[in-house]
């Protein structure tokens, strides 16, 4: 079973707009990670946020974590056509189990 | 080659056959992971190696699945008596192994089709 669920399942935006994806999970975690997967390719690690952190930035990416709500969000600012991909959250729970979520498919229209 | 490589990229086999999928991790990465991804789903953890030993094989679905990493580098995922339900993309990843499931670098995957 998969611990995380992303919302929305699919998102379509215009280039230059911001994209926000949410991830909810079920059990206590040690850290949460976001990955990107382009069609037919392997996953690329984007960012890792630990359970004692609330926000992290990397370039145009901003990740927040709310452990009380068991949720995280990924914000991509000033989106580009090249950001078109599926985005997955993944959690390492306190039992050292690793689960990917179901993914959000993002389409950025040039 | 700086990245994780997997061979073959595609494998078509018949039900009941035996298959081997190979993963070459990034040089120096002590941790190696195998995942399975079905269409429209996130990857599902299968097994994790730290060095030569399987540190966690709790994700292997049944005893038809087995993986080895004899010299702590290349790994082979072996599936016996394949079933149509085994069809998926099998992903391999490696990491420095400094922390459990730390930043993982993924290969392009092997697409397995069982007819």
XYZ file of N, CA and C in Angstrom:
675
model
N 0.854 -1.184 0.000
C 0.000 0.000 0.000
C 0.888 1.232 0.000
N 0.303 2.350 -0.417
C 1.073 3.564 -0.485
C 0.626 4.491 0.620
N 1.562 5.050 1.302
C 1.255 5.865 2.468
C 0.793 7.244 2.087
N 1.340 7.798 1.013
C 1.040 9.175 0.675
C 0.055 9.285 -0.471
N -0.693 10.341 -0.415
C -1.594 10.639 -1.520
C -1.375 12.079 -1.940
N -1.188 12.284 -3.245
C -1.010 13.640 -3.732
C -2.341 14.204 -4.220
N -2.422 15.491 -4.132
C -3.619 16.194 -4.560
C -3.164 17.496 -5.223
N -3.625 17.835 -6.415
C -4.567 17.063 -7.229
C -3.859 15.911 -7.947
N -4.626 15.040 -8.563
C -4.038 13.965 -9.359
C -3.434 14.523 -10.633
N -4.055 15.570 -11.172
C -3.561 16.190 -12.394
C -3.755 17.689 -12.295
N -2.807 18.427 -12.870
C -2.813 19.884 -12.797
C -2.284 20.424 -14.114
N -3.016 21.386 -14.670
C -2.598 21.995 -15.930
C -2.569 23.504 -15.744
N -1.416 24.122 -16.034
C -1.274 25.564 -15.834
C -0.551 26.181 -17.024
N -0.608 27.499 -17.109
C 0.120 28.226 -18.140
C 1.546 28.497 -17.672
N 2.438 28.532 -18.619
C 3.838 28.847 -18.305
C 3.904 30.193 -17.573
N 4.723 30.249 -16.556
C 4.859 31.468 -15.765
C 4.015 31.466 -14.500
N 2.970 30.648 -14.478
C 2.146 30.553 -13.270
C 2.848 29.670 -12.230
N 2.329 29.744 -11.008
C 2.838 28.882 -9.937
C 2.021 27.592 -9.881
N 2.675 26.515 -9.497
C 2.002 25.219 -9.354
C 2.147 24.755 -7.915
N 1.053 24.343 -7.313
C 1.075 23.829 -5.944
C 0.504 22.423 -5.914
N 1.268 21.530 -5.306
C 0.841 20.144 -5.138
C 0.890 19.803 -3.658
N -0.053 19.010 -3.229
C -0.143 18.651 -1.827
C 0.021 17.148 -1.639
N 0.544 16.794 -0.487
C 0.760 15.388 -0.146
C 0.263 15.159 1.264
N -0.565 14.153 1.440
C -0.989 13.777 2.788
C -0.499 12.364 3.061
N -0.149 12.111 4.305
C 0.364 10.800 4.673
C -0.296 10.338 5.961
N -0.048 9.089 6.337
C -0.866 8.484 7.385
C -0.176 8.345 8.742
N 1.121 8.038 8.739
C 1.782 7.761 10.017
C 2.953 8.709 10.239
N 3.467 8.748 11.428
C 4.562 9.660 11.777
C 5.787 9.371 10.928
N 6.485 10.431 10.565
C 7.594 10.288 9.645
C 8.906 10.813 10.223
N 10.013 10.335 9.631
C 11.336 10.905 9.901
C 11.639 12.000 8.886
N 11.304 11.756 7.638
C 11.467 12.789 6.631
C 10.498 12.568 5.478
N 10.365 13.586 4.664
C 9.504 13.532 3.490
C 10.307 14.065 2.319
N 10.170 13.408 1.187
C 10.949 13.787 0.009
C 10.008 14.003 -1.169
N 10.421 14.854 -2.078
C 9.697 15.063 -3.326
C 10.594 14.638 -4.481
N 9.986 13.922 -5.451
C 10.671 13.463 -6.640
C 9.892 13.887 -7.878
N 10.605 14.047 -8.968
C 9.995 14.336 -10.258
C 10.287 13.178 -11.193
N 9.306 12.837 -12.025
C 9.488 11.777 -13.006
C 8.964 12.256 -14.353
N 9.884 12.413 -15.291
C 9.471 12.729 -16.647
C 8.994 11.443 -17.320
N 8.147 11.608 -18.306
C 7.505 10.458 -18.952
C 8.539 9.454 -19.424
N 8.397 8.207 -18.964
C 9.287 7.150 -19.414
C 10.698 7.220 -18.868
N 10.923 8.045 -17.871
C 12.266 8.181 -17.318
C 12.270 7.814 -15.830
N 13.465 7.742 -15.267
C 13.583 7.482 -13.838
C 13.239 8.711 -13.024
N 13.192 8.545 -11.740
C 12.845 9.644 -10.841
C 14.061 10.483 -10.509
N 13.815 11.754 -10.269
C 14.869 12.680 -9.871
C 14.501 13.269 -8.518
N 15.424 13.155 -7.585
C 15.202 13.697 -6.254
C 15.215 15.219 -6.299
N 14.194 15.845 -5.712
C 14.108 17.308 -5.709
C 14.527 17.894 -4.371
N 13.943 17.397 -3.301
C 14.172 18.033 -2.012
C 13.771 17.076 -0.889
N 14.461 17.152 0.223
C 14.159 16.359 1.407
C 13.910 17.309 2.558
N 12.834 17.089 3.289
C 12.543 17.907 4.463
C 12.364 16.971 5.647
N 13.030 17.298 6.746
C 12.991 16.428 7.923
C 11.800 16.790 8.799
N 11.447 15.888 9.676
C 10.227 16.071 10.478
C 10.307 17.282 11.399
N 11.522 17.741 11.717
C 11.643 18.912 12.594
C 11.785 20.219 11.799
N 11.623 20.139 10.488
C 11.678 21.326 9.645
C 10.275 21.665 9.158
N 10.051 22.936 8.894
C 8.722 23.369 8.473
C 8.696 23.849 7.040
N 9.849 24.338 6.569
C 9.890 24.879 5.215
C 11.302 24.732 4.667
N 11.368 24.483 3.347
C 12.663 24.384 2.711
C 12.562 24.912 1.287
N 13.637 25.544 0.814
C 13.643 26.119 -0.516
C 14.795 25.519 -1.313
N 14.566 25.393 -2.615
C 15.636 25.013 -3.521
C 15.304 25.607 -4.882
N 15.992 26.687 -5.236
C 15.700 27.345 -6.506
C 14.257 27.813 -6.569
N 13.522 27.355 -7.566
C 12.113 27.741 -7.714
C 11.172 26.844 -6.920
N 11.715 25.946 -6.136
C 10.907 25.012 -5.346
C 10.817 25.469 -3.898
N 9.601 25.340 -3.361
C 9.399 25.605 -1.946
C 8.556 24.464 -1.388
N 9.056 23.844 -0.349
C 8.344 22.735 0.290
C 8.008 23.126 1.715
N 6.787 22.825 2.112
C 6.379 23.013 3.500
C 5.958 21.674 4.075
N 6.072 21.564 5.378
C 5.686 20.345 6.078
C 4.923 20.720 7.331
N 3.765 20.120 7.489
C 2.956 20.313 8.693
C 2.712 18.938 9.309
N 3.513 18.599 10.293
C 3.412 17.259 10.874
C 2.129 17.081 11.685
N 1.558 18.174 12.154
C 0.304 18.041 12.914
C -0.844 17.651 12.000
N -0.771 18.073 10.751
C -1.806 17.730 9.775
C -1.367 16.570 8.884
N -0.152 16.083 9.090
C 0.404 15.027 8.254
C 0.275 15.392 6.778
N 0.802 16.556 6.453
C 0.705 17.005 5.071
C 1.917 17.831 4.683
N 2.170 17.869 3.380
C 3.255 18.656 2.819
C 2.771 19.270 1.522
N 3.385 20.370 1.145
C 3.072 20.955 -0.142
C 4.357 21.278 -0.886
N 4.277 21.181 -2.191
C 5.380 21.557 -3.083
C 4.886 22.685 -3.971
N 5.580 23.795 -3.930
C 5.265 24.945 -4.761
C 6.363 25.125 -5.784
N 5.994 25.182 -7.041
C 6.935 25.509 -8.108
C 6.557 26.888 -8.624
N 7.460 27.831 -8.487
C 7.163 29.188 -8.919
C 7.625 29.402 -10.360
N 6.960 30.333 -11.025
C 7.328 30.726 -12.391
C 7.557 29.493 -13.263
N 6.526 28.676 -13.388
C 6.664 27.378 -14.055
C 7.119 27.534 -15.505
N 7.768 26.467 -15.967
C 8.270 26.394 -17.336
C 7.739 25.135 -17.985
N 7.730 25.110 -19.290
C 7.253 23.911 -20.000
C 8.065 22.680 -19.576
N 9.332 22.891 -19.281
C 10.195 21.775 -18.879
C 9.832 21.199 -17.518
N 8.980 21.885 -16.767
C 8.526 21.353 -15.474
C 7.437 20.299 -15.652
N 6.941 20.144 -16.864
C 5.928 19.123 -17.130
C 6.472 17.749 -16.760
N 5.801 17.084 -15.821
C 6.263 15.802 -15.298
C 5.261 15.322 -14.262
N 5.517 14.143 -13.724
C 4.769 13.671 -12.557
C 5.611 13.930 -11.321
N 4.952 14.342 -10.266
C 5.645 14.677 -9.024
C 5.122 13.755 -7.924
N 6.069 13.158 -7.207
C 5.720 12.206 -6.155
C 6.296 12.665 -4.824
N 5.500 12.546 -3.777
C 6.072 12.664 -2.446
C 6.415 11.264 -1.963
N 7.363 11.181 -1.064
C 7.772 9.903 -0.497
C 8.117 10.129 0.960
N 7.713 9.208 1.804
C 7.952 9.374 3.238
C 8.778 8.228 3.792
N 9.638 8.560 4.746
C 10.315 7.567 5.568
C 9.641 7.647 6.924
N 8.906 6.595 7.285
C 8.189 6.685 8.557
C 9.091 6.286 9.719
N 8.569 6.414 10.903
C 9.400 6.168 12.089
C 9.725 4.693 12.251
N 9.091 3.844 11.455
C 9.458 2.435 11.412
C 10.458 2.133 10.311
N 11.035 3.215 9.736
C 12.020 3.092 8.654
C 11.468 2.394 7.416
N 10.186 2.637 7.164
C 9.603 2.143 5.932
C 9.464 3.307 4.958
N 9.621 3.021 3.698
C 9.668 4.062 2.680
C 8.517 3.861 1.710
N 7.711 4.899 1.543
C 6.553 4.796 0.670
C 6.477 6.006 -0.248
N 6.175 5.744 -1.519
C 5.845 6.809 -2.446
C 4.337 7.029 -2.445
N 3.972 8.264 -2.772
C 2.561 8.563 -2.956
C 2.117 8.221 -4.360
N 0.927 8.624 -4.671
C 0.301 8.255 -5.945
C 0.646 9.220 -7.077
N 1.186 10.378 -6.752
C 1.681 11.285 -7.780
C 0.689 12.317 -8.283
N 1.242 13.452 -8.695
C 0.486 14.510 -9.371
C 1.093 14.697 -10.750
N 0.256 14.647 -11.762
C 0.723 14.877 -13.123
C 0.566 16.356 -13.446
N 1.679 17.029 -13.669
C 1.684 18.466 -13.946
C 1.951 18.702 -15.428
N 1.100 19.501 -16.056
C 1.312 19.930 -17.435
C 1.444 21.442 -17.447
N 2.547 21.938 -17.983
C 2.758 23.379 -18.116
C 2.649 23.719 -19.595
N 1.682 24.552 -19.902
C 1.380 24.884 -21.290
C 2.189 26.103 -21.716
N 2.990 25.966 -22.773
C 3.834 27.106 -23.195
C 2.995 28.287 -23.676
N 30.277 6.904 -17.142
C 28.865 6.872 -16.805
C 28.666 7.287 -15.374
N 28.050 8.429 -15.183
C 27.909 8.948 -13.848
C 26.641 8.474 -13.160
N 25.672 7.990 -13.919
C 24.378 7.663 -13.335
C 24.191 6.184 -13.107
N 23.015 5.860 -12.584
C 22.613 4.472 -12.386
C 22.140 3.918 -13.728
N 22.645 2.758 -14.078
C 22.208 2.149 -15.326
C 21.501 0.833 -15.063
N 20.547 0.523 -15.914
C 19.784 -0.711 -15.771
C 19.684 -1.399 -17.131
N 19.845 -2.704 -17.090
C 19.712 -3.480 -18.318
C 18.898 -4.738 -18.054
N 18.110 -5.179 -19.042
C 17.819 -4.469 -20.292
C 16.846 -3.315 -20.037
N 16.632 -2.484 -21.021
C 15.655 -1.405 -20.863
C 14.239 -1.949 -21.016
N 14.123 -2.976 -21.824
C 12.830 -3.637 -22.025
C 13.045 -5.139 -22.029
N 12.104 -5.849 -21.416
C 12.178 -7.306 -21.409
C 10.778 -7.848 -21.595
N 10.610 -8.656 -22.643
C 9.331 -9.323 -22.865
C 9.564 -10.808 -22.667
N 8.739 -11.423 -21.848
C 8.895 -12.838 -21.577
C 7.532 -13.500 -21.523
N 7.562 -14.789 -21.479
C 6.310 -15.546 -21.402
C 6.053 -15.989 -19.973
N 4.823 -16.118 -19.667
C 4.411 -16.591 -18.340
C 5.144 -17.880 -17.998
N 5.672 -17.922 -16.783
C 6.372 -19.108 -16.320
C 7.873 -19.073 -16.508
N 8.368 -18.109 -17.275
C 9.803 -18.024 -17.516
C 10.528 -17.318 -16.362
N 11.852 -17.460 -16.397
C 12.731 -16.830 -15.405
C 13.387 -15.601 -16.028
N 13.456 -14.512 -15.272
C 14.111 -13.310 -15.789
C 15.088 -12.746 -14.763
N 16.099 -12.077 -15.285
C 17.067 -11.368 -14.449
C 17.158 -9.929 -14.920
N 17.093 -9.020 -13.979
C 17.216 -7.608 -14.277
C 18.452 -7.082 -13.552
N 19.245 -6.292 -14.266
C 20.534 -5.863 -13.716
C 20.536 -4.385 -13.411
N 21.246 -4.048 -12.348
C 21.400 -2.648 -11.953
C 22.867 -2.353 -11.661
N 23.389 -1.288 -12.290
C 24.730 -0.802 -11.998
C 24.610 0.529 -11.259
N 24.933 0.567 -9.988
C 24.751 1.802 -9.230
C 25.877 2.803 -9.505
N 25.725 3.974 -8.955
C 26.774 4.973 -9.033
C 27.962 4.484 -8.206
N 29.158 4.617 -8.772
C 30.356 4.159 -8.090
C 30.486 4.830 -6.720
N 30.735 4.018 -5.715
C 30.899 4.552 -4.367
C 29.635 4.587 -3.547
N 28.498 4.353 -4.170
C 27.236 4.309 -3.412
C 27.106 2.943 -2.737
N 26.953 2.958 -1.430
C 26.879 1.691 -0.706
C 25.451 1.152 -0.619
N 24.478 2.027 -0.754
C 23.079 1.592 -0.649
C 22.465 1.434 -2.034
N 21.691 0.386 -2.190
C 21.032 0.109 -3.473
C 19.617 -0.356 -3.189
N 18.687 0.151 -3.974
C 17.271 -0.108 -3.753
C 16.637 -0.614 -5.043
N 15.648 -1.469 -4.891
C 14.807 -1.896 -6.016
C 13.359 -1.502 -5.726
N 12.693 -1.016 -6.779
C 11.285 -0.658 -6.703
C 10.567 -1.238 -7.918
N 9.245 -1.316 -7.793
C 8.410 -1.723 -8.911
C 7.333 -0.656 -9.087
N 7.127 -0.249 -10.325
C 6.139 0.799 -10.589
C 5.150 0.322 -11.650
N 3.903 0.276 -11.257
C 2.835 -0.058 -12.204
C 2.301 1.232 -12.809
N 1.650 1.109 -13.933
C 1.166 2.274 -14.671
C 0.247 3.129 -13.811
N 0.564 4.409 -13.753
C -0.283 5.338 -13.017
C -0.102 5.314 -11.516
N 0.886 4.577 -11.045
C 1.126 4.468 -9.602
C 2.509 4.984 -9.243
N 2.703 5.247 -7.965
C 4.039 5.548 -7.491
C 4.842 4.279 -7.346
N 6.166 4.395 -7.312
C 7.004 3.204 -7.119
C 6.715 2.529 -5.786
N 6.851 1.212 -5.788
C 6.617 0.402 -4.601
C 7.937 -0.246 -4.205
N 8.338 -0.045 -2.967
C 9.611 -0.572 -2.476
C 9.638 -2.090 -2.488
N 10.754 -2.650 -2.952
C 10.936 -4.102 -2.948
C 12.006 -4.529 -1.953
N 13.230 -4.015 -2.118
C 14.349 -4.485 -1.320
C 15.427 -3.420 -1.289
N 16.209 -3.452 -0.210
C 17.260 -2.463 0.006
C 18.528 -3.190 0.452
N 19.646 -2.856 -0.185
C 20.945 -3.405 0.166
C 21.806 -2.322 0.779
N 22.518 -2.684 1.819
C 23.592 -1.853 2.344
C 24.845 -2.713 2.186
N 25.687 -2.333 1.248
C 26.815 -3.200 0.921
C 26.331 -4.449 0.211
N 26.790 -5.584 0.659
C 26.415 -6.842 0.015
C 25.150 -7.451 0.584
N 24.762 -7.015 1.753
C 23.643 -7.660 2.428
C 22.314 -6.965 2.212
N 21.265 -7.767 2.148
C 19.915 -7.220 2.035
C 19.479 -6.743 3.417
N 19.446 -5.424 3.597
C 19.092 -4.862 4.893
C 17.591 -4.922 5.146
N 16.811 -4.907 4.077
C 15.351 -4.925 4.218
C 14.775 -5.487 2.934
N 14.214 -6.671 3.011
C 13.576 -7.267 1.836
C 12.067 -7.420 2.036
N 11.535 -6.593 2.910
C 10.119 -6.740 3.277
C 9.161 -6.427 2.138
N 9.642 -5.748 1.090
C 8.768 -5.397 -0.013
C 8.667 -6.446 -1.103
N 9.504 -7.470 -1.040
C 9.413 -8.521 -2.060
C 8.056 -9.200 -1.932
N 7.297 -9.289 -3.012
C 5.906 -9.768 -2.912
C 5.766 -11.240 -2.554
N 6.699 -12.065 -2.950
C 6.635 -13.499 -2.629
C 8.000 -14.122 -2.923
N 8.093 -15.427 -2.715
C 9.395 -16.078 -2.831
C 9.822 -16.312 -4.268
N 9.034 -15.847 -5.234
C 9.501 -15.921 -6.621
C 10.514 -14.821 -6.933
N 10.536 -13.829 -6.061
C 11.416 -12.680 -6.241
C 12.637 -12.820 -5.343
N 13.806 -12.557 -5.925
C 15.043 -12.639 -5.161
C 16.028 -11.643 -5.741
N 16.856 -11.060 -4.916
C 17.856 -10.120 -5.412
C 19.182 -10.384 -4.731
N 20.254 -10.134 -5.477
C 21.592 -10.329 -4.938
C 22.456 -9.124 -5.267
N 23.504 -8.989 -4.475
C 24.492 -7.930 -4.710
C 25.822 -8.472 -4.181
N 26.382 -9.450 -4.836
C 27.489 -10.237 -4.262
C 28.758 -9.463 -3.937
N 29.052 -8.420 -4.687
C 30.297 -7.691 -4.435
C 30.036 -6.267 -3.962
N 28.806 -6.011 -3.600
C 28.489 -4.689 -3.071
C 28.380 -3.602 -4.106
N 28.296 -4.002 -5.372
C 28.136 -2.996 -6.425
C 26.931 -3.363 -7.285
N 27.159 -4.101 -8.355
C 26.071 -4.497 -9.248
C 25.072 -5.382 -8.505
N 23.812 -5.187 -8.838
C 22.758 -6.019 -8.244
C 21.913 -6.634 -9.350
N 21.400 -7.811 -9.064
C 20.511 -8.492 -9.994
C 19.220 -8.850 -9.276
N 18.116 -8.478 -9.876
C 16.791 -8.870 -9.378
C 16.340 -10.060 -10.209
N 15.990 -11.115 -9.545
C 15.636 -12.345 -10.224
C 14.170 -12.687 -9.955
N 13.450 -13.005 -10.995
C 12.048 -13.376 -10.848
C 11.841 -14.746 -11.479
N 11.381 -15.677 -10.662
C 11.120 -17.033 -11.149
C 9.650 -17.184 -11.503
N 9.385 -18.098 -12.428
C 7.993 -18.451 -12.789
C 7.150 -17.193 -12.941
N 7.568 -16.328 -13.846
C 6.901 -15.039 -13.995
C 5.407 -15.191 -14.263
N 4.665 -14.218 -13.751
C 3.220 -14.153 -13.932
C 2.871 -12.836 -14.619
N 1.704 -12.790 -15.243
C 1.301 -11.573 -15.954
C 1.260 -10.378 -15.002
N 0.929 -10.621 -13.771
C 0.875 -9.546 -12.772
C 2.228 -8.976 -12.400
N 3.305 -9.611 -12.852
C 4.648 -9.092 -12.594
C 5.013 -7.989 -13.577
N 4.204 -7.805 -14.605
C 4.476 -6.771 -15.607
C 4.462 -5.404 -14.932
N 5.550 -4.671 -15.120
C 5.715 -3.358 -14.488
C 7.066 -2.803 -14.934
N 7.348 -1.578 -14.494
C 8.688 -1.032 -14.656
C 9.431 -1.255 -13.350
N 10.593 -1.879 -13.438
C 11.409 -2.151 -12.254
C 12.512 -1.104 -12.201
N 12.509 -0.357 -11.118
C 13.444 0.749 -10.942
C 14.503 0.391 -9.909
N 15.701 0.818 -10.192
C 16.803 0.655 -9.249
C 17.296 2.047 -8.873
N 17.725 2.191 -7.656
C 18.276 3.459 -7.182
C 19.468 3.174 -6.290
N 20.364 4.140 -6.205
C 21.475 4.008 -5.270
C 21.654 5.304 -4.506
N 22.311 5.197 -3.367
C 22.586 6.387 -2.573
C 23.884 6.175 -1.803
N 24.370 7.245 -1.218
C 25.620 7.171 -0.470
C 25.491 6.272 0.747
N 24.269 6.082 1.214
C 24.061 5.195 2.351
C 24.380 5.823 3.686
N 24.454 7.155 3.709
C 24.750 7.830 4.978
C 23.549 7.783 5.908
N 22.369 7.760 5.309
C 21.142 7.667 6.083
C 20.172 6.778 5.342
N 19.312 6.120 6.092
C 18.353 5.213 5.467
C 17.443 5.981 4.527
N 17.348 5.524 3.297
C 16.519 6.155 2.277
C 16.868 7.634 2.104
N 18.146 7.961 2.178
C 18.543 9.334 1.895
C 18.439 9.572 0.390
N 18.959 10.716 -0.071
C 18.765 11.103 -1.459
C 19.146 9.963 -2.393
N 18.179 9.478 -3.152
C 18.388 8.355 -4.037
C 18.486 8.820 -5.483
N 19.368 8.160 -6.219
C 19.558 8.439 -7.636
C 19.009 7.231 -8.404
N 18.041 7.492 -9.249
C 17.326 6.419 -9.917
C 17.869 6.148 -11.316
N 17.811 4.881 -11.695
C 18.065 4.506 -13.069
C 16.815 4.675 -13.911
N 16.924 4.455 -15.213
C 15.789 4.653 -16.113
C 14.751 3.552 -16.050
N 15.099 2.445 -15.409
C 14.148 1.363 -15.248
C 14.219 0.308 -16.339
N 13.703 -0.864 -15.987
C 13.504 -1.950 -16.948
C 12.006 -2.206 -17.042
N 11.481 -2.102 -18.246
C 10.055 -2.384 -18.449
C 9.900 -3.870 -18.715
N 9.271 -4.570 -17.798
C 9.048 -6.011 -17.931
C 7.614 -6.262 -18.367
N 7.472 -7.024 -19.442
C 6.154 -7.423 -19.922
C 6.089 -8.939 -19.929
N 5.130 -9.476 -19.208
C 4.937 -10.924 -19.153
C 3.676 -11.257 -19.946
N 3.872 -12.011 -21.012
C 2.744 -12.340 -21.895
C 1.990 -13.584 -21.432
